[in-house]
Amino acid sequence: MDRSGSGRVDLAMLAIAVCGLLGGLAFRLAGQPGPADIAWTAGVLPSLAVLLADILRGLLRRGTGLDIIAALSMTAALVFGETLAAAVVAVMYAGGTFLESFAEGRARREMHALLARVPRTATRCRGDRLEDVPLEAIEPGDRLLIRRGDVLPVDGTVTGGAALLDTSALTGEALPVRVDPGTEALSGATNAGEAFSLCALRRARESTYAGIVRLVEEARSSKAPMSRLADRWSLWFLALTCTLAGAAWWATGDPLRAVAVLVVATPCPLILAVPVALVAGLSCAARFGVLVKGAGPLERMGRVRTVILDKTGTLTEGRPQIVSVTCEAGVGPAEVLRLAAALDQATGHPVARAIVAAARARGLALPAPTGVEETAGEGVRGQVEGRAVVVGGTGFVASQIGVPEGALPGRAAGSVLVAVAADGRRIGHLTMSDPLRSDARQMLQRLRRGGVQRILLATGDRAEVAGRITAGLGLDAVRAELTPGQKVGLVRAERAAGPVMMVGDGVNDAPALAAADVGVAMGARGAAASAEAADIVLLVDRLDRLATGIDIARRARRIALQCVVAGIGLSAAGMMAAALGHLTPVQGALLQEAIDLAVILNALRALRPATGRAPADTPAAA
């Protein structure tokens, strides 16, 4: 049955069923059987009507479920006057559907954050004046002003000076990129430097970011729904129930035998216990900072066989860090870092901020610089304690101290080299890159032990950078320089071997997250778009929680399967007893209540993690 309807309908259905059952019992205790039957029937009819409508919709889509047995048992009980048994079944069924819709309702969220990040207006230059215009009004050839921190609204060509762009959300490149005048810049990138002019090349609806939004919507709509765990057992159990009920009626001529069989066979243990186990798993995962948006994604996570990882911000830290300090003779590494960080206090460049943070973390005292002059995207010069200091790219520093650029070392793939000069000579350089997460190797090993058969890297970054980062990790494949659409294609290709999990944090990952069986977003520092497109969000910036979440999902699914087997086994035994005349319909309903209690208590074991308690650094809000 499709439980995608409103949770308010399910709550109302449950309230009516409970009121009908309690009201009928009150009338029966007062010695008024007629009103009691009316109350019980009134409590059953809304649940039965909703159930029949859902079954009809399912049949039109060529799908069936265990709900057919619940409909048969309620209908037969009403037809043959067993209204109390029908009322008990209605309460159990309505309770199960409400619980399931409550869990799955968390997964039905709009892509508000993705769409909200798309700029609604842009600043257009017309002659000597500036005007704010809606995106729809931008035409190719318009000149736009892009301020620091602005998201580029359309694809365009940089004019009037170089631009420093943060493209990590689009391409996975962790370090800011210098875009020279006359070079194309893509919409969705963020201006990390000084303001610059952009000549629009395309309309907003034709630009890169709009295309990513469309990819997300298409991927979500094309992802095939997966059936509920209990429904996979439905066909043969339905056939067994109908055969046994029909045989009991035919052999004895007593229709109540068939009613008793149907009542005992009503799959309340499955309808109730399976969602309870999965919702308990959701709660357990949340304590570890793994937010799962519903029971369906948790169940799918427990079946994952292939994991595809993004690089920047997922497998790596996602921010530049100093990996080495090289110094000339007579100058120590600490002095090189101190002078560079002191001067970089005067600039907001992302690399400069990382240098300052590294120096402060090492306890270095940073004097205030004076006479600072910054060349956007190239470097900065000024006075530190009376010394003329220059910090920036090798070309910029070489030009400032009057040496050929080739005299300074070049950078390795995936790294940024920051040259440092003082008093007219080079004193050293800082090598910066986006390092591998410290827990990445351990997490990959845990995934292998947990049953994941294939682990791949999918990144928009350059092949040489991806190869250097992943060397020695034992990945099954590395796919580099991928567009968002190519990431979606990779996910769909890998699904042929089993359920696929995609893990990412950037806007460019959002379509692949939506297309995967399970999309996981690094929510602590990732883009809001990826968090909205994903089924699961890691609320703490720790990759090892991915393996923890999979372990919890597998355990919750295993417990749910135990509930399925135990529920069907106990119900089958009760059906045999009813067919032989040892149970009346009401007794069958009460027996079913006892079976419900047993399997639900078993399902609640999923609240406890298999190993230990949630770590102290897990957010309390989780």
Coordinates of C-alpha atoms in Angstrom, one line a residue:
M1 CA 0.0 0.0 0.0
D2 CA 1.2 3.5 -0.8
R3 CA 1.4 5.4 2.5
S4 CA 2.4 8.7 0.8
G5 CA -0.9 10.3 1.8
S6 CA -1.3 12.9 4.5
G7 CA -0.2 11.9 8.0
R8 CA -3.3 13.8 9.3
V9 CA -5.5 11.3 7.5
D10 CA -3.7 8.4 9.2
L11 CA -4.0 10.1 12.6
A12 CA -7.7 10.7 12.1
M13 CA -8.2 7.1 11.0
L14 CA -6.4 5.9 14.2
A15 CA -8.4 8.2 16.5
I16 CA -11.7 7.0 15.0
A17 CA -10.8 3.4 15.3
V18 CA -9.7 3.8 18.9
C19 CA -12.8 5.7 19.8
G20 CA -15.0 3.2 18.1
L21 CA -13.4 0.3 20.0
L22 CA -13.5 2.0 23.4
G23 CA -17.1 3.3 22.8
G24 CA -18.3 -0.2 21.9
L25 CA -16.7 -1.7 24.9
A26 CA -18.4 0.9 27.1
F27 CA -21.8 0.1 25.6
R28 CA -21.2 -3.7 26.0
L29 CA -20.2 -3.3 29.7
A30 CA -23.4 -1.3 30.1
G31 CA -25.4 -4.1 28.7
Q32 CA -26.3 -2.5 25.3
P33 CA -25.0 -4.9 22.6
G34 CA -26.9 -3.0 19.8
P35 CA -25.1 0.4 20.3
A36 CA -21.9 -1.5 20.9
D37 CA -22.1 -3.1 17.5
I38 CA -22.8 0.2 15.9
A39 CA -19.9 1.9 17.6
W40 CA -17.5 -0.9 16.6
T41 CA -18.7 -0.8 13.0
A42 CA -18.4 3.0 12.9
G43 CA -14.8 2.7 14.1
V44 CA -14.0 0.2 11.4
L45 CA -15.6 1.7 8.3
P46 CA -13.2 4.7 7.8
S47 CA -10.2 2.5 8.1
L48 CA -11.7 0.0 5.8
A49 CA -12.7 2.6 3.2
V50 CA -9.2 4.1 3.1
L51 CA -7.7 0.6 3.0
L52 CA -9.9 -0.4 0.0
A53 CA -9.0 2.8 -1.9
D54 CA -5.3 2.2 -1.3
I55 CA -5.6 -1.4 -2.5
L56 CA -7.4 -0.3 -5.6
R57 CA -4.7 2.2 -6.4
G58 CA -2.1 -0.5 -5.9
L59 CA -3.9 -3.0 -8.2
L60 CA -4.1 -0.3 -10.9
R61 CA -0.3 -0.1 -10.6
R62 CA 0.0 -3.9 -10.6
G63 CA 1.1 -4.0 -7.0
T64 CA -0.2 -6.0 -4.1
G65 CA 0.5 -6.1 -0.4
L66 CA -0.4 -7.7 2.9
D67 CA -3.1 -5.0 3.3
I68 CA -5.5 -7.2 1.3
I69 CA -5.6 -9.7 4.1
A70 CA -6.5 -6.9 6.6
A71 CA -9.3 -5.7 4.3
L72 CA -10.6 -9.3 3.9
S73 CA -10.6 -9.9 7.7
M74 CA -12.4 -6.6 8.5
T75 CA -15.0 -7.1 5.8
A76 CA -15.7 -10.7 6.7
A77 CA -15.9 -9.9 10.4
L78 CA -18.5 -7.2 9.7
V79 CA -20.5 -9.3 7.3
F80 CA -20.8 -12.2 9.8
G81 CA -21.5 -10.0 12.8
E82 CA -18.1 -10.2 14.5
T83 CA -17.9 -6.5 15.0
L84 CA -15.6 -6.6 18.0
A85 CA -13.0 -8.6 16.1
A86 CA -13.2 -6.2 13.2
A87 CA -12.7 -3.2 15.6
V88 CA -9.6 -4.8 17.1
V89 CA -8.1 -5.4 13.6
A90 CA -9.0 -1.8 12.6
V91 CA -7.1 -0.3 15.6
M92 CA -4.1 -2.5 15.0
Y93 CA -4.0 -1.6 11.3
A94 CA -4.6 2.1 11.8
G95 CA -1.9 2.2 14.4
G96 CA 0.6 0.6 12.0
T97 CA -0.1 2.9 9.1
F98 CA 0.1 6.0 11.3
L99 CA 3.5 4.9 12.6
E100 CA 4.7 4.2 9.1
S101 CA 3.5 7.5 7.6
F102 CA 5.1 9.3 10.6
A103 CA 8.5 7.8 9.9
E104 CA 8.3 8.3 6.1
G105 CA 6.9 11.8 6.4
R106 CA 10.4 13.0 7.4
A107 CA 11.7 12.0 4.0
R108 CA 9.2 14.1 2.0
R109 CA 10.9 17.5 1.9
E110 CA 11.0 20.1 -0.8
M111 CA 14.3 21.3 -2.4
H112 CA 13.9 24.7 -0.8
A113 CA 17.6 25.2 0.1
L114 CA 18.8 24.3 -3.4
L115 CA 16.4 26.7 -5.1
A116 CA 17.0 29.4 -2.4
R117 CA 20.7 29.4 -3.2
V118 CA 20.0 30.4 -6.8
P119 CA 20.3 34.2 -6.9
R120 CA 16.9 35.9 -7.5
T121 CA 18.4 39.2 -8.7
A122 CA 21.6 40.5 -10.2
T123 CA 23.3 43.9 -10.3
R124 CA 23.5 45.0 -13.9
C125 CA 25.6 47.9 -15.2
R126 CA 23.9 50.3 -17.5
G127 CA 26.1 53.2 -18.5
D128 CA 27.3 54.8 -15.3
R129 CA 24.6 53.4 -13.0
L130 CA 23.8 50.1 -11.4
E131 CA 20.4 48.5 -11.2
D132 CA 19.1 45.3 -9.5
V133 CA 17.2 43.2 -12.0
P134 CA 15.5 39.8 -11.8
L135 CA 17.4 36.9 -13.3
E136 CA 14.8 36.5 -16.1
A137 CA 15.7 40.0 -17.3
I138 CA 19.4 39.2 -17.9
E139 CA 20.3 38.8 -21.6
P140 CA 23.5 37.6 -23.2
G141 CA 25.9 40.6 -23.4
D142 CA 24.7 42.3 -20.2
R143 CA 27.5 43.4 -17.9
L144 CA 27.0 42.4 -14.3
L145 CA 28.8 43.5 -11.1
I146 CA 29.8 40.5 -8.9
R147 CA 30.6 41.5 -5.4
R148 CA 32.7 39.6 -2.8
G149 CA 30.6 36.6 -1.6
D150 CA 28.1 36.8 -4.4
V151 CA 27.1 33.6 -6.2
L152 CA 27.4 34.0 -10.0
P153 CA 23.8 34.1 -11.3
V154 CA 24.6 33.2 -15.0
D155 CA 27.5 31.8 -17.0
G156 CA 29.7 34.7 -18.3
T157 CA 33.1 36.0 -19.2
V158 CA 35.2 37.8 -16.7
T159 CA 36.0 41.4 -17.6
G160 CA 37.7 44.3 -16.0
G161 CA 40.3 42.3 -13.9
A162 CA 41.0 38.8 -12.7
A163 CA 38.4 37.0 -10.5
L164 CA 39.1 34.7 -7.6
L165 CA 36.3 32.0 -7.5
D166 CA 35.4 29.3 -5.1
T167 CA 34.2 26.5 -7.4
S168 CA 34.3 23.7 -4.8
A169 CA 30.5 23.4 -5.0
L170 CA 30.6 22.9 -8.7
T171 CA 33.8 21.0 -9.6
G172 CA 35.1 19.7 -6.3
E173 CA 38.3 21.9 -6.5
A174 CA 38.9 22.7 -2.8
L175 CA 41.3 25.7 -3.5
P176 CA 40.1 29.0 -5.0
V177 CA 40.6 29.4 -8.7
R178 CA 42.0 32.5 -10.4
V179 CA 40.0 33.3 -13.6
D180 CA 41.7 35.7 -15.9
P181 CA 39.9 38.4 -18.0
G182 CA 38.3 36.9 -21.1
T183 CA 37.9 33.5 -19.4
E184 CA 34.4 31.9 -18.9
A185 CA 33.1 31.5 -15.3
L186 CA 30.3 29.2 -14.4
S187 CA 27.1 30.1 -12.6
G188 CA 26.9 28.7 -9.1
A189 CA 30.6 29.6 -8.2
T190 CA 31.2 32.1 -5.4
N191 CA 33.3 35.2 -5.6
A192 CA 36.1 34.7 -3.0
G193 CA 38.0 37.8 -4.0
E194 CA 37.4 41.4 -4.9
A195 CA 34.4 42.6 -7.0
F196 CA 34.7 42.1 -10.7
S197 CA 32.6 42.5 -13.9
L198 CA 30.9 39.6 -15.7
C199 CA 29.6 39.7 -19.3
A200 CA 26.7 37.3 -19.5
L201 CA 27.0 34.6 -22.0
R202 CA 23.6 32.8 -21.5
R203 CA 20.3 33.4 -19.9
A204 CA 19.7 32.1 -16.3
R205 CA 17.6 29.2 -17.4
E206 CA 20.3 28.0 -19.8
S207 CA 23.2 28.4 -17.3
T208 CA 25.2 25.7 -15.4
Y209 CA 23.5 26.0 -12.0
A210 CA 20.0 25.9 -13.5
G211 CA 21.0 22.7 -15.3
I212 CA 22.1 21.2 -12.0
V213 CA 18.7 22.0 -10.4
R214 CA 17.0 20.3 -13.3
L215 CA 19.2 17.3 -13.0
V216 CA 18.3 16.9 -9.3
E217 CA 14.6 17.1 -10.1
E218 CA 14.9 14.6 -13.0
A219 CA 17.0 12.2 -10.9
R220 CA 14.4 12.2 -8.0
S221 CA 11.5 11.7 -10.3
S222 CA 13.1 8.8 -12.2
K223 CA 14.3 6.9 -9.1
A224 CA 12.2 3.8 -8.9
P225 CA 10.3 3.4 -5.6
M226 CA 11.2 0.3 -3.5
S227 CA 8.5 -1.8 -1.9
R228 CA 8.0 -2.1 1.8
L229 CA 9.9 -4.9 3.5
A230 CA 6.7 -6.7 4.6
D231 CA 5.1 -6.5 1.1
R232 CA 7.8 -8.7 -0.3
W233 CA 6.3 -11.6 1.6
S234 CA 2.7 -10.7 0.7
L235 CA 1.8 -12.9 -2.3
W236 CA 2.5 -16.4 -0.9
F237 CA 1.1 -15.4 2.6
L238 CA -2.0 -14.1 0.9
A239 CA -2.4 -17.3 -1.0
L240 CA -1.9 -19.4 2.1
T241 CA -4.4 -17.4 4.1
C242 CA -7.2 -17.6 1.5
T243 CA -6.6 -21.3 0.9
L244 CA -6.7 -22.1 4.6
A245 CA -9.8 -19.9 5.2
G246 CA -11.6 -21.3 2.2
A247 CA -10.8 -24.9 3.2
A248 CA -12.0 -24.4 6.7
W249 CA -15.3 -23.0 5.5
W250 CA -15.7 -25.7 2.9
A251 CA -14.9 -28.6 5.3
T252 CA -17.1 -27.4 8.1
G253 CA -19.8 -25.2 6.5
D254 CA -19.1 -22.6 9.2
P255 CA -18.2 -19.2 7.8
L256 CA -16.9 -18.1 11.3
R257 CA -14.0 -20.6 10.9
A258 CA -12.9 -18.6 7.8
V259 CA -13.4 -15.3 9.7
A260 CA -11.3 -16.5 12.6
V261 CA -8.5 -17.6 10.1
L262 CA -8.6 -14.2 8.4
V263 CA -8.5 -12.3 11.7
V264 CA -5.5 -14.3 13.0
A265 CA -3.8 -13.9 9.6
T266 CA -4.2 -10.1 9.6
P267 CA -0.5 -9.0 9.3
C268 CA -0.5 -6.5 12.2
P269 CA 2.8 -7.9 13.4
L270 CA 4.4 -7.0 10.1
I271 CA 2.5 -3.7 9.6
L272 CA 3.5 -2.7 13.2
A273 CA 6.8 -4.3 14.0
V274 CA 8.7 -3.7 10.8
P275 CA 8.2 0.1 11.1
V276 CA 8.9 0.0 14.8
A277 CA 12.3 -1.7 14.1
L278 CA 13.2 0.8 11.4
V279 CA 12.1 3.9 13.4
A280 CA 14.1 2.6 16.3
G281 CA 17.0 2.3 14.0
L282 CA 16.4 6.0 12.9
S283 CA 16.6 7.0 16.6
C284 CA 19.7 5.0 17.2
A285 CA 21.5 6.5 14.1
A286 CA 20.5 10.0 15.1
R287 CA 22.3 9.6 18.5
F288 CA 25.5 9.1 16.4
G289 CA 24.9 12.2 14.3
V290 CA 23.5 10.3 11.3
L291 CA 20.1 11.9 10.4
V292 CA 18.1 9.4 8.2
K293 CA 15.1 10.9 6.5
G294 CA 12.7 8.0 7.0
A295 CA 12.3 4.3 7.4
G296 CA 12.7 3.6 3.6
P297 CA 16.2 5.1 3.3
L298 CA 17.3 3.3 6.5
E299 CA 16.1 0.0 5.0
R300 CA 17.9 0.7 1.7
M301 CA 21.1 1.7 3.5
G302 CA 21.1 -1.8 5.2
R303 CA 21.2 -3.4 1.7
V304 CA 23.9 -1.2 0.1
R305 CA 26.6 -3.1 -1.8
T306 CA 28.3 -0.2 -3.7
V307 CA 29.5 3.1 -2.2
I308 CA 30.5 6.0 -4.4
L309 CA 32.5 8.8 -2.7
D310 CA 33.0 12.4 -3.7
K311 CA 36.5 13.7 -3.0
T312 CA 36.5 17.3 -1.8
G313 CA 34.9 17.7 1.6
T314 CA 34.0 14.0 1.7
L315 CA 37.1 11.9 1.4
T316 CA 39.3 15.0 2.0
E317 CA 38.9 17.8 4.6
G318 CA 37.5 20.2 2.0
R319 CA 39.7 23.2 3.1
P320 CA 43.3 24.1 2.3
Q321 CA 45.9 23.2 5.0
I322 CA 49.7 23.6 5.2
V323 CA 51.3 20.3 4.5
S324 CA 54.9 21.5 4.5
V325 CA 57.1 24.6 5.1
T326 CA 60.3 24.9 3.1
C327 CA 62.9 27.5 4.1
E328 CA 66.2 28.9 2.9
A329 CA 69.4 28.7 4.8
G330 CA 69.5 30.8 7.9
V331 CA 65.7 31.0 8.3
G332 CA 63.6 28.6 10.3
P333 CA 60.2 27.2 9.2
A334 CA 58.4 28.9 12.1
E335 CA 59.8 32.3 11.0
V336 CA 58.6 31.8 7.4
L337 CA 55.2 30.9 8.7
R338 CA 55.1 33.7 11.2
L339 CA 56.0 36.4 8.7
A340 CA 53.5 35.0 6.1
A341 CA 50.7 34.8 8.6
A342 CA 51.3 38.2 10.0
L343 CA 51.0 39.9 6.6
D344 CA 48.0 37.6 5.6
Q345 CA 46.0 39.0 8.5
A346 CA 45.2 41.9 6.3
T347 CA 43.5 39.9 3.6
G348 CA 40.4 37.7 3.4
H349 CA 41.7 35.3 0.8
P350 CA 40.8 31.7 1.8
V351 CA 44.4 30.5 1.6
A352 CA 45.5 33.5 3.7
R353 CA 42.9 32.6 6.3
A354 CA 44.2 29.1 6.4
I355 CA 47.8 30.3 6.9
V356 CA 46.8 32.6 9.8
A357 CA 44.8 29.8 11.4
A358 CA 47.8 27.4 11.2
A359 CA 50.2 30.0 12.7
R360 CA 47.9 30.7 15.6
A361 CA 47.3 26.9 16.2
R362 CA 51.1 26.6 16.6
G363 CA 51.2 29.4 19.2
L364 CA 53.0 32.0 17.0
A365 CA 52.7 35.6 18.0
L366 CA 51.5 37.6 14.9
P367 CA 52.3 41.4 14.8
A368 CA 50.1 43.7 13.0
P369 CA 51.2 44.5 9.4
T370 CA 51.4 48.0 8.0
G371 CA 51.5 49.5 4.5
V372 CA 49.6 46.6 3.1
E373 CA 48.9 46.4 -0.7
E374 CA 47.0 43.5 -2.1
T375 CA 46.7 42.4 -5.7
A376 CA 43.5 40.4 -6.0
G377 CA 44.1 36.8 -6.7
E378 CA 47.9 37.1 -6.8
G379 CA 49.4 38.2 -3.5
V380 CA 50.0 40.8 -0.9
R381 CA 53.0 43.0 0.2
G382 CA 53.6 45.1 3.2
Q383 CA 55.7 45.8 6.3
V384 CA 56.0 43.4 9.3
E385 CA 58.2 44.6 12.2
G386 CA 59.9 47.0 9.8
R387 CA 60.7 44.3 7.2
A388 CA 59.4 44.3 3.6
V389 CA 57.4 41.1 3.2
V390 CA 55.8 39.7 0.1
V391 CA 53.4 36.7 0.2
G392 CA 51.6 35.1 -2.8
G393 CA 52.0 33.1 -6.0
T394 CA 55.4 32.4 -7.3
G395 CA 54.9 34.7 -10.3
F396 CA 53.8 37.6 -8.1
V397 CA 56.6 37.2 -5.6
A398 CA 59.2 36.8 -8.3
S399 CA 58.1 40.0 -9.9
Q400 CA 58.2 41.8 -6.6
I401 CA 61.8 40.8 -5.8
G402 CA 63.1 41.0 -9.4
V403 CA 63.9 37.4 -10.2
P404 CA 62.7 35.2 -13.0
E405 CA 59.5 33.2 -12.2
G406 CA 61.3 30.0 -13.2
A407 CA 63.8 30.6 -10.4
L408 CA 61.1 29.7 -7.9
P409 CA 59.8 26.1 -7.5
G410 CA 56.6 25.0 -9.1
R411 CA 53.6 23.3 -7.4
A412 CA 52.6 19.7 -7.4
A413 CA 49.3 18.4 -8.7
G414 CA 46.5 19.3 -6.3
S415 CA 48.5 21.7 -4.2
V416 CA 49.1 25.5 -3.9
L417 CA 52.5 26.9 -3.4
V418 CA 52.7 30.2 -1.5
A419 CA 56.0 31.9 -1.8
V420 CA 57.3 34.1 1.0
A421 CA 60.0 36.9 0.5
A422 CA 61.5 39.3 3.0
D423 CA 63.8 42.2 2.4
G424 CA 64.0 41.5 -1.3
R425 CA 64.9 37.8 -1.2
R426 CA 62.9 34.6 -1.0
I427 CA 63.0 33.0 2.4
G428 CA 60.8 30.0 1.8
H429 CA 57.5 28.7 0.7
L430 CA 54.4 27.0 2.1
T431 CA 52.9 24.0 0.3
M432 CA 49.1 23.8 0.8
S433 CA 46.7 21.2 -0.3
D434 CA 43.4 19.6 0.7
P435 CA 44.5 16.6 2.8
L436 CA 42.8 13.2 3.1
R437 CA 40.6 12.9 6.2
S438 CA 42.4 11.1 9.0
D439 CA 39.6 8.6 9.4
A440 CA 39.2 7.9 5.7
R441 CA 41.3 4.7 5.6
Q442 CA 39.7 3.2 8.7
M443 CA 36.2 4.0 7.4
L444 CA 37.0 2.2 4.1
Q445 CA 38.1 -0.8 5.9
R446 CA 35.0 -0.9 8.1
L447 CA 32.8 -0.6 4.9
R448 CA 34.6 -3.7 3.5
R449 CA 34.1 -5.6 6.7
G450 CA 30.4 -4.6 6.8
G451 CA 29.6 -6.1 3.4
V452 CA 30.2 -3.3 0.9
Q453 CA 31.6 -4.9 -2.2
R454 CA 32.6 -1.9 -4.3
I455 CA 34.0 1.5 -3.3
L456 CA 34.6 4.1 -6.0
L457 CA 35.7 7.8 -6.1
A458 CA 33.7 10.2 -8.3
T459 CA 35.0 13.7 -8.5
G460 CA 34.9 16.7 -10.8
D461 CA 38.6 17.5 -9.9
R462 CA 41.5 16.7 -12.2
A463 CA 42.6 13.1 -12.7
E464 CA 46.2 13.6 -11.3
V465 CA 44.8 15.2 -8.1
A466 CA 42.3 12.4 -7.6
G467 CA 45.1 9.8 -8.2
R468 CA 47.4 11.4 -5.7
I469 CA 44.8 11.6 -3.0
T470 CA 43.6 8.1 -3.3
A471 CA 46.9 6.3 -3.7
G472 CA 47.1 3.3 -1.5
L473 CA 43.4 3.4 -0.4
G474 CA 42.5 0.3 -2.3
L475 CA 39.5 1.8 -4.1
D476 CA 37.9 -0.3 -6.8
A477 CA 37.8 2.6 -9.3
V478 CA 38.6 6.3 -9.6
R479 CA 36.5 8.5 -11.9
A480 CA 37.8 12.1 -12.3
E481 CA 36.8 15.2 -14.2
L482 CA 33.1 14.3 -14.0
T483 CA 30.2 16.7 -14.6
P484 CA 27.1 16.4 -12.4
G485 CA 25.3 14.6 -15.3
Q486 CA 28.2 12.1 -15.6
K487 CA 28.0 11.4 -11.9
V488 CA 24.4 10.5 -12.3
G489 CA 25.3 8.2 -15.1
L490 CA 27.9 6.5 -13.0
V491 CA 25.4 5.9 -10.2
R492 CA 22.9 4.4 -12.6
A493 CA 25.5 2.1 -14.1
E494 CA 26.6 0.8 -10.8
R495 CA 23.0 0.1 -9.7
A496 CA 23.1 -3.0 -12.0
A497 CA 25.3 -4.7 -9.3
G498 CA 23.0 -3.8 -6.4
P499 CA 21.9 -0.9 -4.3
V500 CA 24.2 2.1 -4.5
M501 CA 25.1 4.7 -1.9
M502 CA 26.4 8.1 -3.1
V503 CA 28.3 10.3 -0.6
G504 CA 29.0 14.0 -1.3
D505 CA 28.8 17.5 0.0
G506 CA 28.7 19.9 -3.0
V507 CA 26.0 21.3 -5.2
N508 CA 27.5 19.3 -8.1
D509 CA 26.8 16.1 -6.0
A510 CA 23.1 16.9 -5.5
P511 CA 21.9 15.2 -8.7
A512 CA 23.8 12.0 -8.0
L513 CA 22.6 12.0 -4.4
A514 CA 19.1 12.2 -5.6
A515 CA 19.6 9.4 -8.2
A516 CA 21.3 6.9 -5.9
D517 CA 19.4 4.3 -3.8
V518 CA 20.8 6.1 -0.8
G519 CA 22.2 9.6 -1.0
V520 CA 24.4 10.7 2.0
A521 CA 25.4 14.4 2.5
M522 CA 28.2 15.7 4.7
G523 CA 25.9 18.2 6.4
A524 CA 28.3 19.7 8.9
R525 CA 30.1 21.9 6.3
G526 CA 28.5 20.8 3.0
A527 CA 26.2 22.7 0.7
A528 CA 22.5 23.0 1.7
A529 CA 21.6 21.7 -1.7
S530 CA 23.3 18.3 -1.2
A531 CA 21.7 18.0 2.3
E532 CA 18.2 18.5 0.8
A533 CA 18.8 16.1 -2.1
A534 CA 20.2 13.4 0.2
D535 CA 18.3 10.7 2.1
I536 CA 20.8 10.8 4.9
V537 CA 22.8 13.7 6.4
L538 CA 25.9 13.3 8.6
L539 CA 25.5 16.0 11.2
V540 CA 29.0 15.7 12.5
D541 CA 32.1 16.3 10.3
R542 CA 33.4 12.7 10.7
L543 CA 33.5 10.2 7.9
D544 CA 33.6 7.2 10.2
R545 CA 29.9 7.9 11.1
L546 CA 29.1 6.6 7.6
A547 CA 30.2 3.1 8.5
T548 CA 28.4 3.4 11.9
G549 CA 25.2 4.4 10.1
I550 CA 25.4 1.4 7.8
D551 CA 26.1 -0.9 10.7
I552 CA 23.0 0.4 12.5
A553 CA 20.9 0.1 9.3
R554 CA 21.9 -3.5 8.8
R555 CA 21.1 -4.4 12.4
A556 CA 17.7 -2.6 12.2
R557 CA 16.9 -4.4 9.0
R558 CA 18.0 -7.8 10.4
I559 CA 15.7 -7.2 13.4
A560 CA 12.9 -6.2 11.1
L561 CA 13.4 -9.5 9.1
Q562 CA 13.2 -11.4 12.4
C563 CA 9.9 -9.7 13.1
V564 CA 8.6 -10.7 9.6
V565 CA 9.6 -14.4 10.1
A566 CA 8.4 -14.6 13.7
G567 CA 5.1 -12.8 12.9
I568 CA 4.3 -15.0 9.9
G569 CA 5.3 -18.2 11.9
L570 CA 3.1 -17.3 14.9
S571 CA 0.2 -16.2 12.7
A572 CA 0.4 -19.4 10.7
A573 CA 0.2 -21.5 13.9
G574 CA -2.8 -19.4 15.0
M575 CA -4.4 -19.8 11.6
M576 CA -4.2 -23.6 11.9
A577 CA -5.8 -23.4 15.4
A578 CA -8.6 -21.2 14.1
A579 CA -9.2 -23.5 11.1
L580 CA -9.6 -26.5 13.4
G581 CA -12.1 -24.6 15.5
H582 CA -10.0 -23.9 18.6
L583 CA -10.3 -20.1 18.3
T584 CA -13.3 -17.8 17.8
P585 CA -12.8 -14.6 15.8
V586 CA -12.6 -12.5 19.0
Q587 CA -10.1 -15.0 20.5
G588 CA -8.1 -14.8 17.3
A589 CA -8.0 -11.0 17.5
L590 CA -6.8 -11.2 21.1
L591 CA -4.1 -13.8 20.1
Q592 CA -3.0 -11.5 17.3
E593 CA -2.7 -8.7 19.9
A594 CA -0.3 -11.0 21.9
I595 CA 1.7 -11.7 18.8
D596 CA 1.9 -8.0 18.1
L597 CA 3.3 -7.3 21.6
A598 CA 5.9 -10.0 21.2
V599 CA 7.3 -8.9 17.9
I600 CA 7.1 -5.2 18.8
L601 CA 9.2 -5.8 21.9
N602 CA 11.7 -7.6 19.7
A603 CA 11.7 -4.7 17.2
L604 CA 12.5 -2.2 20.0
R605 CA 16.0 -3.9 20.3
A606 CA 17.0 -1.8 17.4
L607 CA 17.0 1.2 19.7
R608 CA 20.3 -0.1 21.1
P609 CA 23.5 0.1 19.0
A610 CA 25.4 -3.1 18.5
T611 CA 28.5 -1.5 20.1
G612 CA 28.5 1.0 22.8
R613 CA 26.8 4.3 23.2
A614 CA 26.8 7.5 21.2
P615 CA 30.0 9.4 21.5
A616 CA 30.1 12.6 23.5
D617 CA 30.8 14.8 20.5
T618 CA 27.5 13.8 18.9
P619 CA 25.2 16.8 18.7
A620 CA 22.5 16.7 21.4
A621 CA 20.0 17.9 18.9
A622 CA 20.5 14.7 16.9

